[in-house]
CSV table of C-alpha atoms in Angstrom, one decimal:
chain,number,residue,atom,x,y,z
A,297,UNK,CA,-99.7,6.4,59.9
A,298,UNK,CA,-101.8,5.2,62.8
A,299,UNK,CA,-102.8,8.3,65.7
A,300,UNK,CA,-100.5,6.9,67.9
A,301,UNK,CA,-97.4,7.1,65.6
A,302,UNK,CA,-99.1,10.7,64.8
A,303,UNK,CA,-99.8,12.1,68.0
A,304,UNK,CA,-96.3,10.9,69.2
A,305,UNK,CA,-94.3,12.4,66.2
A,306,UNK,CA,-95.8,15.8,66.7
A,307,UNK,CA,-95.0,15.8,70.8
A,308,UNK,CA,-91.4,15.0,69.4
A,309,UNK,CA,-91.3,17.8,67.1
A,310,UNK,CA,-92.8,20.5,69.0
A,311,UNK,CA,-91.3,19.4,72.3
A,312,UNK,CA,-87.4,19.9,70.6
A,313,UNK,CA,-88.5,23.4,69.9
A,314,UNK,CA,-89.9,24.4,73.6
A,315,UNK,CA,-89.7,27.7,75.0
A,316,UNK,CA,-87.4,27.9,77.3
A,317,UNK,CA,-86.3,30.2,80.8
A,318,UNK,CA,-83.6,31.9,78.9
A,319,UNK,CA,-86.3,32.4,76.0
A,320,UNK,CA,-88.4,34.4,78.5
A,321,UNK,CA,-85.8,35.7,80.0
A,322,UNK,CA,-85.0,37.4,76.6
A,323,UNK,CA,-88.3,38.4,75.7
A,324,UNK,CA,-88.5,40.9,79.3
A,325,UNK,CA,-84.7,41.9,79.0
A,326,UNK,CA,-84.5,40.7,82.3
A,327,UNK,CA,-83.9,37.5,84.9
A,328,UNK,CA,-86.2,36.7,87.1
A,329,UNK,CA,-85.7,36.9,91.1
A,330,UNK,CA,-87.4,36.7,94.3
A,331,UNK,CA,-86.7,40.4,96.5
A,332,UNK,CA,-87.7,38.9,99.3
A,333,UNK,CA,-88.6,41.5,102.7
A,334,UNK,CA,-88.7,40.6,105.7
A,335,UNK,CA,-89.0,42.4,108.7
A,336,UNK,CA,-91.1,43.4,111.8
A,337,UNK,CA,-95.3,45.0,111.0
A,338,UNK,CA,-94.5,48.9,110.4
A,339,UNK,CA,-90.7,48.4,109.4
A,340,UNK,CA,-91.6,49.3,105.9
A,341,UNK,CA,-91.3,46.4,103.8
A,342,UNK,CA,-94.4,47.4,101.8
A,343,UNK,CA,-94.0,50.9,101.3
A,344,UNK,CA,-90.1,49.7,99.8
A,345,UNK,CA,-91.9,47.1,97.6
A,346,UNK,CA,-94.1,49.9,96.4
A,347,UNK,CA,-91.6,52.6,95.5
A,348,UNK,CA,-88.9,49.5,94.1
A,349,UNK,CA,-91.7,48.7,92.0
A,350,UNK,CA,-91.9,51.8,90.3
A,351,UNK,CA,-88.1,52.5,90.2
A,352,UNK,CA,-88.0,49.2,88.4
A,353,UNK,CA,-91.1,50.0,85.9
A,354,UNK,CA,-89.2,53.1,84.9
A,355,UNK,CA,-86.2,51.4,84.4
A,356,UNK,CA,-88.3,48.9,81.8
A,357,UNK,CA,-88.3,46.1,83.7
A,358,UNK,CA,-91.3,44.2,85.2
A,359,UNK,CA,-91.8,43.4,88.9
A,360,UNK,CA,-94.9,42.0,90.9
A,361,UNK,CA,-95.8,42.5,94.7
A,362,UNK,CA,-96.8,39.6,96.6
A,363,UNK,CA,-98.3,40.6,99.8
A,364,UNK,CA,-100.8,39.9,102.0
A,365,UNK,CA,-103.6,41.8,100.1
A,366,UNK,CA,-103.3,39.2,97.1
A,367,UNK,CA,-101.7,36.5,98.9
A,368,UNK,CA,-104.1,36.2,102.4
A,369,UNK,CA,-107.4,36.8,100.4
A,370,UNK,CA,-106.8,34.7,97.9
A,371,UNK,CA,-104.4,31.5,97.4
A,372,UNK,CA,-104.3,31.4,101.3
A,373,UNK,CA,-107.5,32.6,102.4
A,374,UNK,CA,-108.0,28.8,103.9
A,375,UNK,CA,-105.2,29.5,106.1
A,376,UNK,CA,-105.2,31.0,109.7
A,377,UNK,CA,-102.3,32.3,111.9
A,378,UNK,CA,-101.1,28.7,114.2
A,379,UNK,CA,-97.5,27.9,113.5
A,380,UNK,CA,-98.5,25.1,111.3
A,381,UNK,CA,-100.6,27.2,108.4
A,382,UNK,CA,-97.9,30.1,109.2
A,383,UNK,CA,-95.4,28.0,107.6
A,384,UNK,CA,-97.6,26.7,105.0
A,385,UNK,CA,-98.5,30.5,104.3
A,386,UNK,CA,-94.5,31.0,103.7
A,387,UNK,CA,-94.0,27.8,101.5
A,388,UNK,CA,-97.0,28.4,98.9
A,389,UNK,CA,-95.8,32.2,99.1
A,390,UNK,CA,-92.3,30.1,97.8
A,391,UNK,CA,-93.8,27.8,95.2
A,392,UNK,CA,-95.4,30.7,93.9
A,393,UNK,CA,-92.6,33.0,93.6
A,394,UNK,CA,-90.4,30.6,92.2
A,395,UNK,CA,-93.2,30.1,89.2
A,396,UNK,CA,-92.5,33.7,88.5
A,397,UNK,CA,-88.8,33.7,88.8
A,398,UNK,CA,-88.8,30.3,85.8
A,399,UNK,CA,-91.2,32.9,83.7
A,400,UNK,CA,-88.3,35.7,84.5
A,401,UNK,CA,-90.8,38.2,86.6
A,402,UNK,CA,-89.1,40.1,89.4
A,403,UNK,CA,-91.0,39.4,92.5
A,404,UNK,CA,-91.5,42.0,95.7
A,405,UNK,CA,-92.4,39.6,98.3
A,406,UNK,CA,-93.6,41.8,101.4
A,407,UNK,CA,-94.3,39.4,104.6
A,408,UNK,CA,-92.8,39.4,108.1
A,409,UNK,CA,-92.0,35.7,107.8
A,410,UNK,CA,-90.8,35.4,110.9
A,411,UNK,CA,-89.3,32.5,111.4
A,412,UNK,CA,-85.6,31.7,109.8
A,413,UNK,CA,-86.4,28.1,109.2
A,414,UNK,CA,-89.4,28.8,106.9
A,415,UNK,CA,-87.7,31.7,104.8
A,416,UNK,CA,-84.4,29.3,104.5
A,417,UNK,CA,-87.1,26.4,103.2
A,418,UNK,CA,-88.2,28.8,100.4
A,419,UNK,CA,-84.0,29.6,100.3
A,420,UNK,CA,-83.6,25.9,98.9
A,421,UNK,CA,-86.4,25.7,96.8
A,422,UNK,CA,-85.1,28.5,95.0
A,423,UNK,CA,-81.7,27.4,95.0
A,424,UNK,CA,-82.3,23.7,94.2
A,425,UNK,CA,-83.7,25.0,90.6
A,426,UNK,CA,-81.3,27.4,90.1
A,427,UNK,CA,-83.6,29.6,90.7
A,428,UNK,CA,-82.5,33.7,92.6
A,429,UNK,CA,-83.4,34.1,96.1
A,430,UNK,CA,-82.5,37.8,97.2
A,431,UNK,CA,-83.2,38.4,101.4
A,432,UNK,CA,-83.5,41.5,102.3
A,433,UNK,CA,-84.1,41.9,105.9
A,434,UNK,CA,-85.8,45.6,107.1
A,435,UNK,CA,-84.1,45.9,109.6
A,436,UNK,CA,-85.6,48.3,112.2
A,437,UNK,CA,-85.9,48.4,115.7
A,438,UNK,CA,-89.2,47.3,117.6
A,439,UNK,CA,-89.6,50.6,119.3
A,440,UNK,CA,-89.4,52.6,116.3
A,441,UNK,CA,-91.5,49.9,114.4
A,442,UNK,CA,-94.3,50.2,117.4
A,443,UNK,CA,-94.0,53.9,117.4
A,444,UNK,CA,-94.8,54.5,113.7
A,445,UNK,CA,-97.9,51.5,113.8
A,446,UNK,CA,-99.3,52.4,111.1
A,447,UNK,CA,-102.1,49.9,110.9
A,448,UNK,CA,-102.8,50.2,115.1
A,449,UNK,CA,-101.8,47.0,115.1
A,450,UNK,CA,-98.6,47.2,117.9
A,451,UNK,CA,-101.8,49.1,119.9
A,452,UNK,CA,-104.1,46.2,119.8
A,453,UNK,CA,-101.8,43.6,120.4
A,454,UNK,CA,-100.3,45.1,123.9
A,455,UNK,CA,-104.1,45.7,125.0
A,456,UNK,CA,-104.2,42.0,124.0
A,457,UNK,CA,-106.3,42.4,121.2
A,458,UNK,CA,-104.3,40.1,119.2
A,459,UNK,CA,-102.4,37.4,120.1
A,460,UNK,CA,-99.1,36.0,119.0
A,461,UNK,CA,-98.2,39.5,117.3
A,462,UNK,CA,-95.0,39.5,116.2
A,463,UNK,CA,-92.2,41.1,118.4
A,464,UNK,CA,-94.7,41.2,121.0
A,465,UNK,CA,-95.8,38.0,121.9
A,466,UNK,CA,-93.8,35.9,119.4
A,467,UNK,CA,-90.5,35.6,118.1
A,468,UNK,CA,-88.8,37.5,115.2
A,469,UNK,CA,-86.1,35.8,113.9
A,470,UNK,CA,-83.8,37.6,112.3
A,471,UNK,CA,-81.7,36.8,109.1
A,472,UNK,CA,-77.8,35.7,109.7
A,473,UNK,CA,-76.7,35.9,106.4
A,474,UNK,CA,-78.9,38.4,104.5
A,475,UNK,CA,-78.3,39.4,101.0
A,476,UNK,CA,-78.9,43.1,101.6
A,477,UNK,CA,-79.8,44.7,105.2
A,478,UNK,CA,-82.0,47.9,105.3
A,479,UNK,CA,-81.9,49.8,108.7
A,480,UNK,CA,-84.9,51.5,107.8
A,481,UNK,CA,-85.4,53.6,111.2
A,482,UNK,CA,-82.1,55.0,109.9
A,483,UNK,CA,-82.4,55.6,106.0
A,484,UNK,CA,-84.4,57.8,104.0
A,485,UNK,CA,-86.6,55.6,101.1
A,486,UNK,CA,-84.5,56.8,98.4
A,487,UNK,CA,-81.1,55.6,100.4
A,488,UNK,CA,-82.9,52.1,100.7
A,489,UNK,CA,-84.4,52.2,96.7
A,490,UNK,CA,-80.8,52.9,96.0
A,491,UNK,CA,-78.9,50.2,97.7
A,492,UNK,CA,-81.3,47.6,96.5
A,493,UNK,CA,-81.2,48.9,92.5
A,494,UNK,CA,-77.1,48.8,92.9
A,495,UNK,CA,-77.5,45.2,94.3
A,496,UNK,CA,-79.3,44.0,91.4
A,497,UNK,CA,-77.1,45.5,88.7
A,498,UNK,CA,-73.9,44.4,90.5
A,499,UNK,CA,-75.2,41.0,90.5
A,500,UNK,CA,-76.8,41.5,86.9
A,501,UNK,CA,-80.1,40.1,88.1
A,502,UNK,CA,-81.8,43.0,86.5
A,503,UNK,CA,-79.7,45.0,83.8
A,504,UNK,CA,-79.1,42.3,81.9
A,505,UNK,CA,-79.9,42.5,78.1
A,506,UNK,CA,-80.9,45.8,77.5
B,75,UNK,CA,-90.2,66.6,111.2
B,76,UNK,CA,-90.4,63.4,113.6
B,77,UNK,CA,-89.5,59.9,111.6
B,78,UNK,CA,-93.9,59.1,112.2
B,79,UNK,CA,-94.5,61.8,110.0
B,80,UNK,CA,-91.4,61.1,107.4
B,81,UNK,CA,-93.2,57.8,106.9
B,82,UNK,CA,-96.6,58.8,106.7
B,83,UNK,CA,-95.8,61.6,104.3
B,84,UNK,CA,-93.7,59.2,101.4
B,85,UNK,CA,-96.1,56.5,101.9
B,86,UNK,CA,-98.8,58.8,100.5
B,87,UNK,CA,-96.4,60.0,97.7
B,88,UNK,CA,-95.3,56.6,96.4
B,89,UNK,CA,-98.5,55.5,96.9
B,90,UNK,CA,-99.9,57.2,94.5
B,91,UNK,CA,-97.5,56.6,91.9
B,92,UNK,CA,-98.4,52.9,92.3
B,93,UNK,CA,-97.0,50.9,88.9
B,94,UNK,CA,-101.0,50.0,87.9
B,95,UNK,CA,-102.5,46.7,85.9
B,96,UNK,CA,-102.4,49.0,82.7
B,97,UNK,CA,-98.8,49.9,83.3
B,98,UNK,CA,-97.6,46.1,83.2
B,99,UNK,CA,-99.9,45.1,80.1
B,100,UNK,CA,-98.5,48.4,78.3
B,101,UNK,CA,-95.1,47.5,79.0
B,102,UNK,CA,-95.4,43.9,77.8
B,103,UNK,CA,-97.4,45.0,75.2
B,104,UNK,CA,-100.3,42.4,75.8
B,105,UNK,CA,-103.2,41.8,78.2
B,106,UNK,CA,-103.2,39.1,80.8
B,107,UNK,CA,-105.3,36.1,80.4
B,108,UNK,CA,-105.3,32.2,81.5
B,109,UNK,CA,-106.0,29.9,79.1
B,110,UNK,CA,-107.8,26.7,80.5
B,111,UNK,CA,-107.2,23.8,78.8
B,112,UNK,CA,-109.7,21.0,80.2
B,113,UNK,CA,-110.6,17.3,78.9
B,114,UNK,CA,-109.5,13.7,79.6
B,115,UNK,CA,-106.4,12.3,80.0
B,116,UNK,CA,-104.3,12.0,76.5
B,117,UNK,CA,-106.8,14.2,74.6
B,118,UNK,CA,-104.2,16.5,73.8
B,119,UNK,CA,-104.2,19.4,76.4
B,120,UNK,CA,-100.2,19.6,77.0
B,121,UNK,CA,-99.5,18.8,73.2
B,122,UNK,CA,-101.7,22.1,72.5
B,123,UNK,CA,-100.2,23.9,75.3
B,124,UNK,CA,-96.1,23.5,74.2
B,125,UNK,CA,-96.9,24.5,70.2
B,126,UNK,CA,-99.0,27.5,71.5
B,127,UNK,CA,-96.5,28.7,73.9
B,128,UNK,CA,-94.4,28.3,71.1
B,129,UNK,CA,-96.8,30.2,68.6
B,130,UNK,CA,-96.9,32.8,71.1
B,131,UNK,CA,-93.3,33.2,71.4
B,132,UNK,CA,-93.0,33.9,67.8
B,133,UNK,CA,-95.5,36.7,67.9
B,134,UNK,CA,-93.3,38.2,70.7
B,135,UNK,CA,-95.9,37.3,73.3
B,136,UNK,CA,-95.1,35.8,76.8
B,137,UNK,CA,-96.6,32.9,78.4
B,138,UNK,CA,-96.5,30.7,80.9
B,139,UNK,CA,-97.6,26.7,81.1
B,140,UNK,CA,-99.0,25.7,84.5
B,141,UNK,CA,-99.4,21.6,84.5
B,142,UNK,CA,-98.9,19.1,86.4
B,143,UNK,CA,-95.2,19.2,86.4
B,144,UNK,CA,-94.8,22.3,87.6
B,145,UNK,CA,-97.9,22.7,90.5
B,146,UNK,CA,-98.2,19.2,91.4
B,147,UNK,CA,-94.1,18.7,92.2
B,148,UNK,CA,-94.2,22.1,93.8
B,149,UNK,CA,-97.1,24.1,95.0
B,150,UNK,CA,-99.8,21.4,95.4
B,151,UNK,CA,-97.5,18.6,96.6
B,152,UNK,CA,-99.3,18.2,99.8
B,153,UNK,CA,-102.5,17.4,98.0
B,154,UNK,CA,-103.7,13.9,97.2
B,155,UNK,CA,-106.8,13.1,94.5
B,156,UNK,CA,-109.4,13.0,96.8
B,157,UNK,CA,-112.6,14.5,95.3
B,158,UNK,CA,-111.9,17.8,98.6
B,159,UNK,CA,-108.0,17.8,97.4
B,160,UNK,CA,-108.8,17.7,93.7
B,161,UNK,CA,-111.2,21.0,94.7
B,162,UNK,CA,-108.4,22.6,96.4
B,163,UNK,CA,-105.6,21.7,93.6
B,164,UNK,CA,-107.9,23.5,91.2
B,165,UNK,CA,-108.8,26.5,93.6
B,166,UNK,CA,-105.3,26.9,94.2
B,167,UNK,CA,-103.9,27.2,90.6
B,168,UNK,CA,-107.3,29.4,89.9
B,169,UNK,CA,-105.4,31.7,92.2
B,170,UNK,CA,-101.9,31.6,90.6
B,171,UNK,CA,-103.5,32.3,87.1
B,172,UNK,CA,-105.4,34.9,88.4
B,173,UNK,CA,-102.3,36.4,90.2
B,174,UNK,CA,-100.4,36.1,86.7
B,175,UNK,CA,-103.8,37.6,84.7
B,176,UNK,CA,-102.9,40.5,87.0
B,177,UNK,CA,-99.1,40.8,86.1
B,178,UNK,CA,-99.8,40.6,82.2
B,179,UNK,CA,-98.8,37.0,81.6
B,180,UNK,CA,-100.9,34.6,79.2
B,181,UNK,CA,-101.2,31.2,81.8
B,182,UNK,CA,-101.8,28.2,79.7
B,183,UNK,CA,-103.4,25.7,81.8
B,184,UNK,CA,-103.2,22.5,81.1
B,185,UNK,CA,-105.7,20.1,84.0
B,186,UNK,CA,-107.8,17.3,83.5
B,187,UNK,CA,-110.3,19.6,86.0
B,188,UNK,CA,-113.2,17.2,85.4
B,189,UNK,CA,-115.7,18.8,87.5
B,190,UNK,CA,-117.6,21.6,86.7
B,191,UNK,CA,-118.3,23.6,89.6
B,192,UNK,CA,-114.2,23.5,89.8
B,193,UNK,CA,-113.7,25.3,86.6
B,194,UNK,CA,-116.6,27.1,87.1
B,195,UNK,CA,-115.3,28.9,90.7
B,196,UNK,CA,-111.8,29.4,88.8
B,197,UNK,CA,-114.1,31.5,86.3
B,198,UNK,CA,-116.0,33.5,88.9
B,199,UNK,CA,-112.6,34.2,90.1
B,200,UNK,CA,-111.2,35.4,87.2
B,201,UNK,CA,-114.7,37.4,86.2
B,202,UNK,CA,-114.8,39.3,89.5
B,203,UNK,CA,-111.5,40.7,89.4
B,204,UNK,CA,-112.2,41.6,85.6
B,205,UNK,CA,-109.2,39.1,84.6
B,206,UNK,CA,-109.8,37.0,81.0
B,207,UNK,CA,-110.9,33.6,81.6
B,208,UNK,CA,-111.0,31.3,78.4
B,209,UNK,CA,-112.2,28.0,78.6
B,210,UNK,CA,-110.9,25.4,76.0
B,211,UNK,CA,-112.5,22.5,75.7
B,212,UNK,CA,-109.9,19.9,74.5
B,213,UNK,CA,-112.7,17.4,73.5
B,214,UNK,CA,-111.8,13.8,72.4
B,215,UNK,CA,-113.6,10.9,71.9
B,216,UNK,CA,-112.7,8.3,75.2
B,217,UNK,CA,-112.1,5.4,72.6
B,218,UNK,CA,-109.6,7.4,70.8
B,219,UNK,CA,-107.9,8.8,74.2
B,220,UNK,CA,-107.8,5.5,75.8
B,221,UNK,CA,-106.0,4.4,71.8
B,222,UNK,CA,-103.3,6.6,72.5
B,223,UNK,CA,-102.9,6.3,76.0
B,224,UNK,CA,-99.4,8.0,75.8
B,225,UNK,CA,-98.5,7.8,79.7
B,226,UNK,CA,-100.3,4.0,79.8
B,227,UNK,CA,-102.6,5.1,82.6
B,228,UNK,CA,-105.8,3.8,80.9
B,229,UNK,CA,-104.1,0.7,81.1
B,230,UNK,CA,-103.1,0.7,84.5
B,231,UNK,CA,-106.8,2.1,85.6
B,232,UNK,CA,-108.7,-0.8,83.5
B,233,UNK,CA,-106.4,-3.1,85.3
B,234,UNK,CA,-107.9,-1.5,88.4
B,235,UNK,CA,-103.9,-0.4,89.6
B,236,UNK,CA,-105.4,3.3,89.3
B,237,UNK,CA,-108.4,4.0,90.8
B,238,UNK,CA,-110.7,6.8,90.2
B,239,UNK,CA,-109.4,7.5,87.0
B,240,UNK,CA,-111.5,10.3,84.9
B,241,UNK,CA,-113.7,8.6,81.9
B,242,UNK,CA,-113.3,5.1,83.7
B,243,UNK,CA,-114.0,5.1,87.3
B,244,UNK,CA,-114.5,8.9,87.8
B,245,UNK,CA,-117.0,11.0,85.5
B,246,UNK,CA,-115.8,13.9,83.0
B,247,UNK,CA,-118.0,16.6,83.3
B,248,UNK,CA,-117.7,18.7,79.8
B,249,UNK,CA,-118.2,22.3,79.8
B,250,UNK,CA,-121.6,23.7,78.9
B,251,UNK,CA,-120.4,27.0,77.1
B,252,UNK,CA,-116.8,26.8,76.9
B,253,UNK,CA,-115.0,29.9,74.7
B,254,UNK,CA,-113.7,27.4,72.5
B,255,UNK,CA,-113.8,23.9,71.5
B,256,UNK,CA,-111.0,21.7,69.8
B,257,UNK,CA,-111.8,18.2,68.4
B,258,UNK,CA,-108.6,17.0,68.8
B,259,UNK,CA,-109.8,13.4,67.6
B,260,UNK,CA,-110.7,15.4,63.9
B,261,UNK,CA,-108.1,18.0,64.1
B,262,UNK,CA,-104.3,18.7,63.5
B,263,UNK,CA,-102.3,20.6,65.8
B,264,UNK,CA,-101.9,23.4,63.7
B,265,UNK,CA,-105.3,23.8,62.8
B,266,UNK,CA,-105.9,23.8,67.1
B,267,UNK,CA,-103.6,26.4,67.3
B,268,UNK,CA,-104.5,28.0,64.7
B,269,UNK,CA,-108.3,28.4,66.1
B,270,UNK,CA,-106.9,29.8,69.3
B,271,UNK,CA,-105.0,32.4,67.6
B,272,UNK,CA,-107.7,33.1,66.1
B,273,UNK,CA,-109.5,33.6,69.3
B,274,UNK,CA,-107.1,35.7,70.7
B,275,UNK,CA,-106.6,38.0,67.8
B,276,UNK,CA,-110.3,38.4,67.8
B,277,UNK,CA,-111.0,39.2,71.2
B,278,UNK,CA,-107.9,41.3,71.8
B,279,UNK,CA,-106.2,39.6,74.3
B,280,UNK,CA,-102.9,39.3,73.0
B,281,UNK,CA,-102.3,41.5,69.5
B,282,UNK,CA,-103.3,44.6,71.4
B,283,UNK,CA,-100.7,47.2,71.7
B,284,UNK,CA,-98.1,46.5,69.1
């Protein structure tokens, strides 16, 4: 037996026996899925990332945030804010959460994303591989948002500190046809935590196998 | 209470109940790490990759493959091979597996990555964020790699239809101290994988907690 005949017979054999998604999925007990928030800066997309996060640890299943923290200073740190790397922000943001989803992680992607066109692109990726793509637009209203500010950021951008801010001086597009819709300046966290958690065991995203 | 205090006051609560690095690897009962597999083309990398998934699976360990397939179709598809895009392929799958290092998962890497300072950033990465880096050299003799040839680009790059192929038109540049070496031109798979096992055992990165 030559290498070639050797090195082609073992790819054969190991290949038939791969791992596969619903392997993985079995390993965690769980499917994986993109939660995907979007919403205006200081509607309160991160601090609902953060407390699904735990809700979802207690329940035995494992989530990961994506937000601008690991995401801006690292994968994207070579992008800026023009409409051209703002879109190329949301798409890696995509790629990357639909790499988690295949190895059955529950991602807790926290970005305003904007623009409907961009968050419907990552929509098909996810869809084209079969692949859960959960919206969830924060929905809460821009005076409420500006009020609360909690980075100073709403401050800053009307002294014109910052340009192209987001409900300010650019466009928020809201979702038409959102999976789940939080009016946030109208819940407490716990309502919101709630509505999500029965979302994903009425679609069986989550409690799955255990 | 005004709705500015509300969400000051359950940020702060939730925040610090934060689901930590420790809580993920505790809950899938294993550390994070990326495994890099590096070395020419047909040396073996993907082979090793699939039967130590597989390996891993068996010992109730989850991990993830990142190769071509899956980054160059989706994340990295608006990159070319130019020496700056090759830089920035590498960079940016540096960045997944450091993002899945921090979720728990065990990456299995599988990239040509010819040039040193490449591999060398992804480990700086990894090193300052306290994530497991562990370079595998997948070292086989050209001759022997160019024998196999099991995707027939050697053949297409010494009929000059691919150019800068790595080992014929574009250096290799080997690691100098790589965590371990496999000479898959002197070795069976299963005596590869069970070297990496061996690793892993040793060091603690995946027989940890149960």
């Amino acid at each position: 037996m030559n290498n070639m005949t050797q090195q082609k017979a073992t790819n054969v054999v190991w290949h038939d026996g791969e791992v596969t998604r619903a392997d993985r999925f079995n390993r965690l007990g769980q499917k994986g899925a993109t939660l995907w928030f979007t919403g205006l800066s200081g509607s309160g997309k991160s601090t609902i990332a953060v407390a699904l996060e735990k809700a979802l640890h207690r329940l035995g299943k494992l989530s990961y945030r994506l937000d601008g923290d690991n995401i801006r200073l690292g994968i994207n740190k070579n992008l800026g804010f023009s409409a051209e790397d703002r879109t190329e922000n949301i798409r890696r943001i995509g790629e990357i959460s639909k790499l988690y989803c295949d190895t059955g992680i529950i991602t807790l992607n926290s970005f305003i994303s904007p623009y409907r066109e961009d968050r419907d692109q990552v929509r098909r990726l996810h869809e084209e591989g079969g692949y859960n793509f959960i919206e969830v637009h924060v929905d809460c209203a821009l005076e409420e948002a500006e009020k609360r500010d909690p980075k100073g950021l709403y401050k800053k951008a009307r002294a014109g500190e910052i340009k192209n801010f987001t409900g300010i001086d650019d466009p928020y597009e809201a979702p038409v046809n959102p999976e789940i819709t939080l009016h946030t300046d109208q819940m407490t966290l716990e309502q919101e935590i709630d509505i999500i958690l029965d979302y994903l065991r009425k679609h069986k995203y989550v409690i799955l196998y255990r």
